[in-house]
PDB file of C-alpha atoms in Angstrom:
ATOM      1  CA  MET A   1      24.008  -2.287  58.582  1.00  0.00           C
ATOM      2  CA  SER A   2      25.047  -2.581  54.971  1.00  0.00           C
ATOM      3  CA  GLU A   3      23.812  -5.450  52.832  1.00  0.00           C
ATOM      4  CA  PRO A   4      26.361  -8.194  52.047  1.00  0.00           C
ATOM      5  CA  GLU A   5      28.129  -7.725  48.756  1.00  0.00           C
ATOM      6  CA  GLN A   6      27.058  -9.952  45.926  1.00  0.00           C
ATOM      7  CA  THR A   7      29.614 -12.632  45.098  1.00  0.00           C
ATOM      8  CA  THR A   8      31.240 -12.812  41.707  1.00  0.00           C
ATOM      9  CA  ASP A   9      29.627 -16.175  40.985  1.00  0.00           C
ATOM     10  CA  GLN A  10      26.166 -14.844  41.776  1.00  0.00           C
ATOM     11  CA  ALA A  11      26.709 -11.799  39.550  1.00  0.00           C
ATOM     12  CA  GLY A  12      27.929 -14.006  36.728  1.00  0.00           C
ATOM     13  CA  ASP A  13      24.899 -16.273  37.041  1.00  0.00           C
ATOM     14  CA  GLU A  14      22.526 -13.303  36.899  1.00  0.00           C
ATOM     15  CA  THR A  15      24.322 -11.883  33.852  1.00  0.00           C
ATOM     16  CA  ALA A  16      24.086 -15.205  32.061  1.00  0.00           C
ATOM     17  CA  ALA A  17      20.402 -15.488  32.945  1.00  0.00           C
ATOM     18  CA  GLU A  18      19.778 -12.079  31.417  1.00  0.00           C
ATOM     19  CA  THR A  19      21.550 -12.935  28.164  1.00  0.00           C
ATOM     20  CA  LEU A  20      19.883 -16.309  27.603  1.00  0.00           C
ATOM     21  CA  ASP A  21      16.436 -15.995  26.052  1.00  0.00           C
ATOM     22  CA  VAL A  22      15.774 -19.746  26.053  1.00  0.00           C
ATOM     23  CA  PRO A  23      16.712 -22.570  28.427  1.00  0.00           C
ATOM     24  CA  VAL A  24      20.011 -24.190  27.620  1.00  0.00           C
ATOM     25  CA  ALA A  25      19.490 -27.542  25.814  1.00  0.00           C
ATOM     26  CA  ASP A  26      21.981 -29.970  24.353  1.00  0.00           C
ATOM     27  CA  LEU A  27      24.070 -27.911  21.968  1.00  0.00           C
ATOM     28  CA  ARG A  28      24.376 -30.138  18.900  1.00  0.00           C
ATOM     29  CA  PRO A  29      20.679 -31.136  18.671  1.00  0.00           C
ATOM     30  CA  SER A  30      19.750 -27.491  19.228  1.00  0.00           C
ATOM     31  CA  LEU A  31      21.910 -26.371  16.338  1.00  0.00           C
ATOM     32  CA  GLU A  32      20.540 -29.107  14.089  1.00  0.00           C
ATOM     33  CA  ALA A  33      16.958 -28.132  14.921  1.00  0.00           C
ATOM     34  CA  VAL A  34      17.522 -24.473  14.069  1.00  0.00           C
ATOM     35  CA  LEU A  35      19.520 -25.175  10.915  1.00  0.00           C
ATOM     36  CA  MET A  36      16.847 -27.597   9.719  1.00  0.00           C
ATOM     37  CA  VAL A  37      14.323 -24.775   9.309  1.00  0.00           C
ATOM     38  CA  ALA A  38      16.730 -22.065   8.128  1.00  0.00           C
ATOM     39  CA  ASP A  39      16.136 -20.764   4.604  1.00  0.00           C
ATOM     40  CA  GLN A  40      19.449 -18.920   4.504  1.00  0.00           C
ATOM     41  CA  PRO A  41      22.919 -19.328   6.065  1.00  0.00           C
ATOM     42  CA  LEU A  42      23.041 -18.395   9.771  1.00  0.00           C
ATOM     43  CA  ASP A  43      26.119 -16.875  11.348  1.00  0.00           C
ATOM     44  CA  VAL A  44      27.627 -18.155  14.589  1.00  0.00           C
ATOM     45  CA  ALA A  45      26.339 -15.229  16.655  1.00  0.00           C
ATOM     46  CA  THR A  46      22.742 -15.898  15.575  1.00  0.00           C
ATOM     47  CA  LEU A  47      23.057 -19.593  16.320  1.00  0.00           C
ATOM     48  CA  ALA A  48      24.675 -18.874  19.692  1.00  0.00           C
ATOM     49  CA  THR A  49      21.796 -16.614  20.662  1.00  0.00           C
ATOM     50  CA  ALA A  50      19.233 -19.206  19.598  1.00  0.00           C
ATOM     51  CA  ALA A  51      20.932 -22.082  21.416  1.00  0.00           C
ATOM     52  CA  GLY A  52      22.043 -20.081  24.463  1.00  0.00           C
ATOM     53  CA  TYR A  53      25.713 -21.009  24.263  1.00  0.00           C
ATOM     54  CA  PRO A  54      28.935 -18.993  23.884  1.00  0.00           C
ATOM     55  CA  THR A  55      30.003 -18.419  20.301  1.00  0.00           C
ATOM     56  CA  GLU A  56      33.264 -20.329  20.811  1.00  0.00           C
ATOM     57  CA  GLU A  57      31.381 -23.490  21.800  1.00  0.00           C
ATOM     58  CA  VAL A  58      28.917 -23.059  18.950  1.00  0.00           C
ATOM     59  CA  GLN A  59      31.733 -22.658  16.407  1.00  0.00           C
ATOM     60  CA  ALA A  60      33.419 -25.822  17.665  1.00  0.00           C
ATOM     61  CA  ALA A  61      30.133 -27.762  17.644  1.00  0.00           C
ATOM     62  CA  LEU A  62      29.375 -26.703  14.064  1.00  0.00           C
ATOM     63  CA  GLU A  63      32.779 -27.814  12.843  1.00  0.00           C
ATOM     64  CA  ALA A  64      32.395 -31.113  14.683  1.00  0.00           C
ATOM     65  CA  LEU A  65      28.958 -31.716  13.159  1.00  0.00           C
ATOM     66  CA  ALA A  66      30.290 -30.974   9.667  1.00  0.00           C
ATOM     67  CA  ASP A  67      33.112 -33.489  10.121  1.00  0.00           C
ATOM     68  CA  GLU A  68      30.705 -36.047  11.574  1.00  0.00           C
ATOM     69  CA  TYR A  69      28.304 -35.828   8.613  1.00  0.00           C
ATOM     70  CA  THR A  70      31.204 -36.269   6.182  1.00  0.00           C
ATOM     71  CA  GLU A  71      32.595 -39.290   8.038  1.00  0.00           C
ATOM     72  CA  GLN A  72      29.168 -40.927   8.150  1.00  0.00           C
ATOM     73  CA  GLY A  73      28.585 -40.350   4.436  1.00  0.00           C
ATOM     74  CA  ARG A  74      25.278 -38.550   4.956  1.00  0.00           C
ATOM     75  CA  GLY A  75      23.275 -37.339   1.960  1.00  0.00           C
ATOM     76  CA  PHE A  76      23.738 -33.782   3.196  1.00  0.00           C
ATOM     77  CA  ASP A  77      26.553 -31.766   4.677  1.00  0.00           C
ATOM     78  CA  LEU A  78      26.927 -28.678   6.817  1.00  0.00           C
ATOM     79  CA  ARG A  79      28.823 -25.861   5.149  1.00  0.00           C
ATOM     80  CA  ASN A  80      30.078 -22.452   6.175  1.00  0.00           C
ATOM     81  CA  VAL A  81      29.152 -20.299   3.174  1.00  0.00           C
ATOM     82  CA  ALA A  82      29.127 -16.508   2.943  1.00  0.00           C
ATOM     83  CA  GLY A  83      29.765 -16.137   6.654  1.00  0.00           C
ATOM     84  CA  GLY A  84      26.941 -18.443   7.703  1.00  0.00           C
ATOM     85  CA  TRP A  85      26.174 -22.128   8.265  1.00  0.00           C
ATOM     86  CA  ARG A  86      23.518 -24.102   6.417  1.00  0.00           C
ATOM     87  CA  PHE A  87      22.618 -27.652   5.379  1.00  0.00           C
ATOM     88  CA  TYR A  88      23.248 -28.515   1.722  1.00  0.00           C
ATOM     89  CA  THR A  89      22.683 -31.585  -0.420  1.00  0.00           C
ATOM     90  CA  ARG A  90      25.912 -33.465  -0.875  1.00  0.00           C
ATOM     91  CA  GLU A  91      27.260 -32.907  -4.373  1.00  0.00           C
ATOM     92  CA  GLU A  92      27.087 -36.534  -5.491  1.00  0.00           C
ATOM     93  CA  TYR A  93      23.316 -36.612  -4.818  1.00  0.00           C
ATOM     94  CA  ALA A  94      22.497 -33.261  -6.436  1.00  0.00           C
ATOM     95  CA  ALA A  95      21.280 -34.766  -9.717  1.00  0.00           C
ATOM     96  CA  MET A  96      18.863 -37.101  -7.954  1.00  0.00           C
ATOM     97  CA  VAL A  97      17.433 -34.287  -5.831  1.00  0.00           C
ATOM     98  CA  GLU A  98      17.056 -32.065  -8.885  1.00  0.00           C
ATOM     99  CA  GLY A  99      15.127 -34.795 -10.666  1.00  0.00           C
ATOM    100  CA  PHE A 100      12.842 -35.236  -7.660  1.00  0.00           C
ATOM    101  CA  VAL A 101      12.148 -31.511  -7.323  1.00  0.00           C
ATOM    102  CA  LEU A 102      11.432 -31.068 -11.019  1.00  0.00           C
ATOM    103  CA  GLU A 103       9.334 -34.222 -11.333  1.00  0.00           C
ATOM    104  CA  GLY A 104       5.806 -33.278 -12.296  1.00  0.00           C
ATOM    105  CA  GLN A 105       6.812 -29.814 -13.439  1.00  0.00           C
ATOM    106  CA  GLN A 106       8.309 -31.266 -16.589  1.00  0.00           C
ATOM    107  CA  SER A 107       5.695 -33.979 -17.153  1.00  0.00           C
ATOM    108  CA  ARG A 108       3.360 -33.524 -20.081  1.00  0.00           C
ATOM    109  CA  LEU A 109      -0.062 -31.997 -19.613  1.00  0.00           C
ATOM    110  CA  THR A 110      -3.061 -34.199 -20.330  1.00  0.00           C
ATOM    111  CA  GLN A 111      -5.219 -33.562 -23.361  1.00  0.00           C
ATOM    112  CA  ALA A 112      -7.913 -32.128 -21.077  1.00  0.00           C
ATOM    113  CA  ALA A 113      -5.419 -29.723 -19.509  1.00  0.00           C
ATOM    114  CA  LEU A 114      -4.126 -28.604 -22.906  1.00  0.00           C
ATOM    115  CA  GLU A 115      -7.646 -27.944 -24.170  1.00  0.00           C
ATOM    116  CA  THR A 116      -8.547 -25.996 -21.035  1.00  0.00           C
ATOM    117  CA  LEU A 117      -5.324 -23.999 -21.240  1.00  0.00           C
ATOM    118  CA  ALA A 118      -6.077 -23.139 -24.868  1.00  0.00           C
ATOM    119  CA  VAL A 119      -9.529 -21.834 -23.947  1.00  0.00           C
ATOM    120  CA  VAL A 120      -8.070 -19.654 -21.191  1.00  0.00           C
ATOM    121  CA  ALA A 121      -5.330 -18.379 -23.495  1.00  0.00           C
ATOM    122  CA  TYR A 122      -7.708 -17.267 -26.238  1.00  0.00           C
ATOM    123  CA  LYS A 123     -10.677 -16.144 -24.152  1.00  0.00           C
ATOM    124  CA  GLN A 124      -8.938 -14.565 -21.143  1.00  0.00           C
ATOM    125  CA  PRO A 125      -9.888 -13.230 -18.740  1.00  0.00           C
ATOM    126  CA  VAL A 126     -12.454 -15.993 -18.398  1.00  0.00           C
ATOM    127  CA  SER A 127     -14.323 -17.727 -15.571  1.00  0.00           C
ATOM    128  CA  ARG A 128     -14.334 -21.451 -14.865  1.00  0.00           C
ATOM    129  CA  ALA A 129     -18.015 -21.623 -15.775  1.00  0.00           C
ATOM    130  CA  ARG A 130     -17.342 -20.233 -19.224  1.00  0.00           C
ATOM    131  CA  VAL A 131     -14.411 -22.558 -19.788  1.00  0.00           C
ATOM    132  CA  SER A 132     -16.629 -25.479 -18.717  1.00  0.00           C
ATOM    133  CA  ALA A 133     -19.340 -24.314 -21.110  1.00  0.00           C
ATOM    134  CA  ILE A 134     -16.913 -24.147 -24.008  1.00  0.00           C
ATOM    135  CA  ARG A 135     -15.441 -27.569 -23.315  1.00  0.00           C
ATOM    136  CA  GLY A 136     -18.708 -29.159 -22.270  1.00  0.00           C
ATOM    137  CA  VAL A 137     -17.247 -30.680 -19.103  1.00  0.00           C
ATOM    138  CA  ASN A 138     -16.419 -29.582 -15.564  1.00  0.00           C
ATOM    139  CA  VAL A 139     -12.903 -28.122 -15.501  1.00  0.00           C
ATOM    140  CA  ASP A 140     -12.412 -27.510 -11.763  1.00  0.00           C
ATOM    141  CA  GLY A 141      -9.788 -30.239 -11.356  1.00  0.00           C
ATOM    142  CA  VAL A 142      -7.933 -29.275 -14.515  1.00  0.00           C
ATOM    143  CA  MET A 143      -7.907 -25.598 -13.525  1.00  0.00           C
ATOM    144  CA  ARG A 144      -6.367 -26.507 -10.177  1.00  0.00           C
ATOM    145  CA  THR A 145      -3.624 -28.354 -12.050  1.00  0.00           C
ATOM    146  CA  LEU A 146      -2.945 -25.356 -14.292  1.00  0.00           C
ATOM    147  CA  LEU A 147      -2.857 -23.042 -11.267  1.00  0.00           C
ATOM    148  CA  THR A 148      -0.424 -25.359  -9.473  1.00  0.00           C
ATOM    149  CA  ARG A 149       1.828 -25.499 -12.531  1.00  0.00           C
ATOM    150  CA  GLY A 150       1.896 -21.700 -12.658  1.00  0.00           C
ATOM    151  CA  LEU A 151       0.415 -21.597 -16.168  1.00  0.00           C
ATOM    152  CA  VAL A 152      -2.794 -19.852 -15.103  1.00  0.00           C
ATOM    153  CA  GLU A 153      -3.502 -17.232 -12.436  1.00  0.00           C
ATOM    154  CA  GLU A 154      -6.469 -15.334 -11.034  1.00  0.00           C
ATOM    155  CA  ALA A 155      -7.332 -12.056 -12.764  1.00  0.00           C
ATOM    156  CA  GLY A 156      -9.973 -10.407 -10.601  1.00  0.00           C
ATOM    157  CA  SER A 157     -13.693 -11.127 -10.737  1.00  0.00           C
ATOM    158  CA  ASP A 158     -16.565 -10.623 -13.155  1.00  0.00           C
ATOM    159  CA  HIS A 159     -18.413  -7.413 -12.243  1.00  0.00           C
ATOM    160  CA  GLU A 160     -21.760  -8.989 -13.171  1.00  0.00           C
ATOM    161  CA  THR A 161     -21.573 -12.499 -11.701  1.00  0.00           C
ATOM    162  CA  GLY A 162     -18.796 -12.088  -9.146  1.00  0.00           C
ATOM    163  CA  ALA A 163     -17.084 -15.205 -10.510  1.00  0.00           C
ATOM    164  CA  ASN A 164     -13.302 -15.396 -10.398  1.00  0.00           C
ATOM    165  CA  LEU A 165     -11.604 -14.727 -13.712  1.00  0.00           C
ATOM    166  CA  TYR A 166      -8.445 -16.432 -14.928  1.00  0.00           C
ATOM    167  CA  ARG A 167      -5.669 -15.604 -17.368  1.00  0.00           C
ATOM    168  CA  THR A 168      -2.409 -17.159 -18.501  1.00  0.00           C
ATOM    169  CA  THR A 169       0.874 -16.203 -16.844  1.00  0.00           C
ATOM    170  CA  SER A 170       4.234 -15.000 -18.087  1.00  0.00           C
ATOM    171  CA  TYR A 171       5.497 -18.515 -17.356  1.00  0.00           C
ATOM    172  CA  PHE A 172       2.955 -19.824 -19.886  1.00  0.00           C
ATOM    173  CA  LEU A 173       4.403 -17.492 -22.523  1.00  0.00           C
ATOM    174  CA  GLU A 174       7.911 -18.595 -21.598  1.00  0.00           C
ATOM    175  CA  ARG A 175       7.005 -22.276 -21.899  1.00  0.00           C
ATOM    176  CA  ILE A 176       5.483 -21.927 -25.369  1.00  0.00           C
ATOM    177  CA  GLY A 177       8.247 -19.607 -26.566  1.00  0.00           C
ATOM    178  CA  VAL A 178       6.436 -16.342 -27.267  1.00  0.00           C
ATOM    179  CA  THR A 179       6.775 -12.872 -25.804  1.00  0.00           C
ATOM    180  CA  GLY A 180       3.121 -11.871 -25.924  1.00  0.00           C
ATOM    181  CA  LEU A 181      -0.406 -13.126 -26.492  1.00  0.00           C
ATOM    182  CA  ASP A 182      -0.486 -11.438 -29.883  1.00  0.00           C
ATOM    183  CA  GLU A 183       2.014 -14.068 -31.073  1.00  0.00           C
ATOM    184  CA  LEU A 184      -0.341 -16.981 -30.372  1.00  0.00           C
ATOM    185  CA  PRO A 185      -1.356 -19.015 -33.432  1.00  0.00           C
ATOM    186  CA  GLU A 186      -4.651 -18.084 -35.059  1.00  0.00           C
ATOM    187  CA  LEU A 187      -6.813 -20.639 -33.285  1.00  0.00           C
ATOM    188  CA  ALA A 188      -9.411 -18.369 -31.712  1.00  0.00           C
ATOM    189  CA  PRO A 189     -11.812 -18.479 -34.697  1.00  0.00           C
ATOM    190  CA  TYR A 190     -12.209 -22.235 -34.148  1.00  0.00           C
ATOM    191  CA  LEU A 191     -13.411 -21.786 -30.560  1.00  0.00           C
ATOM    192  CA  PRO A 192     -17.114 -21.151 -29.853  1.00  0.00           C
ATOM    193  CA  ASP A 193     -18.040 -17.475 -29.669  1.00  0.00           C
ATOM    194  CA  MET A 194     -18.596 -16.400 -26.075  1.00  0.00           C
ATOM    195  CA  ASP A 195     -21.628 -14.383 -27.144  1.00  0.00           C
ATOM    196  CA  ASP A 196     -23.341 -17.592 -28.224  1.00  0.00           C
ATOM    197  CA  LEU A 197     -23.001 -18.918 -24.691  1.00  0.00           C
ATOM    198  CA  GLU A 198     -24.504 -15.946 -22.859  1.00  0.00           C
ATOM    199  CA  ASP A 199     -28.116 -17.048 -23.254  1.00  0.00           C
ATOM    200  CA  GLU A 200     -27.325 -20.580 -22.146  1.00  0.00           C
ATOM    201  CA  LEU A 201     -25.384 -19.423 -19.089  1.00  0.00           C
ATOM    202  CA  ASN A 202     -28.106 -16.967 -18.082  1.00  0.00           C
ATOM    203  CA  GLU A 203     -30.717 -19.688 -18.461  1.00  0.00           C
ATOM    204  CA  MET A 204     -28.691 -22.037 -16.267  1.00  0.00           C
ATOM    205  CA  ALA A 205     -28.306 -19.331 -13.615  1.00  0.00           C
ATOM    206  CA  ALA A 206     -32.016 -18.520 -13.693  1.00  0.00           C
ATOM    207  CA  THR A 207     -32.903 -22.214 -13.299  1.00  0.00           C
ATOM    208  CA  ALA A 208     -30.630 -22.604 -10.284  1.00  0.00           C
ATOM    209  CA  ARG A 209     -31.764 -19.411  -8.498  1.00  0.00           C
ATOM    210  CA  PRO A 210     -35.366 -20.477  -7.553  1.00  0.00           C
ATOM    211  CA  ALA A 211     -34.080 -23.744  -6.133  1.00  0.00           C
ATOM    212  CA  VAL A 212     -31.702 -21.869  -3.854  1.00  0.00           C
ATOM    213  CA  GLU A 213     -34.362 -19.386  -2.800  1.00  0.00           C
ATOM    214  CA  SER A 214     -36.845 -22.143  -1.984  1.00  0.00           C
ATOM    215  CA  GLU A 215     -34.398 -23.640   0.508  1.00  0.00           C
ATOM    216  CA  ALA A 216     -33.868 -20.370   2.362  1.00  0.00           C
ATOM    217  CA  PRO A 217     -36.898 -20.585   4.764  1.00  0.00           C
ATOM    218  CA  GLY A 218     -35.823 -24.040   5.914  1.00  0.00           C
ATOM    219  CA  GLU A 219     -32.372 -22.755   6.830  1.00  0.00           C
TER     220      GLU A 219
END
């Protein structure tokens, strides 16, 4: 006896189940969730696959959302640009957003940061310990600021001590308006000679080493 033929509805349901990778959720919130994390415009086919809906419904939902945001006067809008959909800041709020994004990047460096940056610029590649020795203060916090601003970057490690070395970046050169380190003003002669600090640094390291070794048995 032959098996009963599969009905058209059953076949359609199985086909749909095979094409949907995720459970079907509410369409509009699904689209908003995906678009919220997108870093580039997404085409309708991609959004339809992610949401699990036909492209025609997705297209209509996107257009409806765009109209809804405009009617409500939201600070953002949904645009179809270069064949894809993405959230954008509404034009009238662009200046405010730009000011927020750039805040801090354009603020002046503190005197401590400027002094630390000068030491790195003229003595690079240089470790934090050496910069601290030259300035006479701990520079960990200031170095983090310079790294965050993109003015300083890591440049390998010292083959003797293993300490991280730092140098200035191309952005630093751009900000001060020179094309190379050889164009820096002649300030290096006024900074302490690194050779004069070697004995002091070695003495500090030698003083710290026995204390560390004496704690080892207890560990």
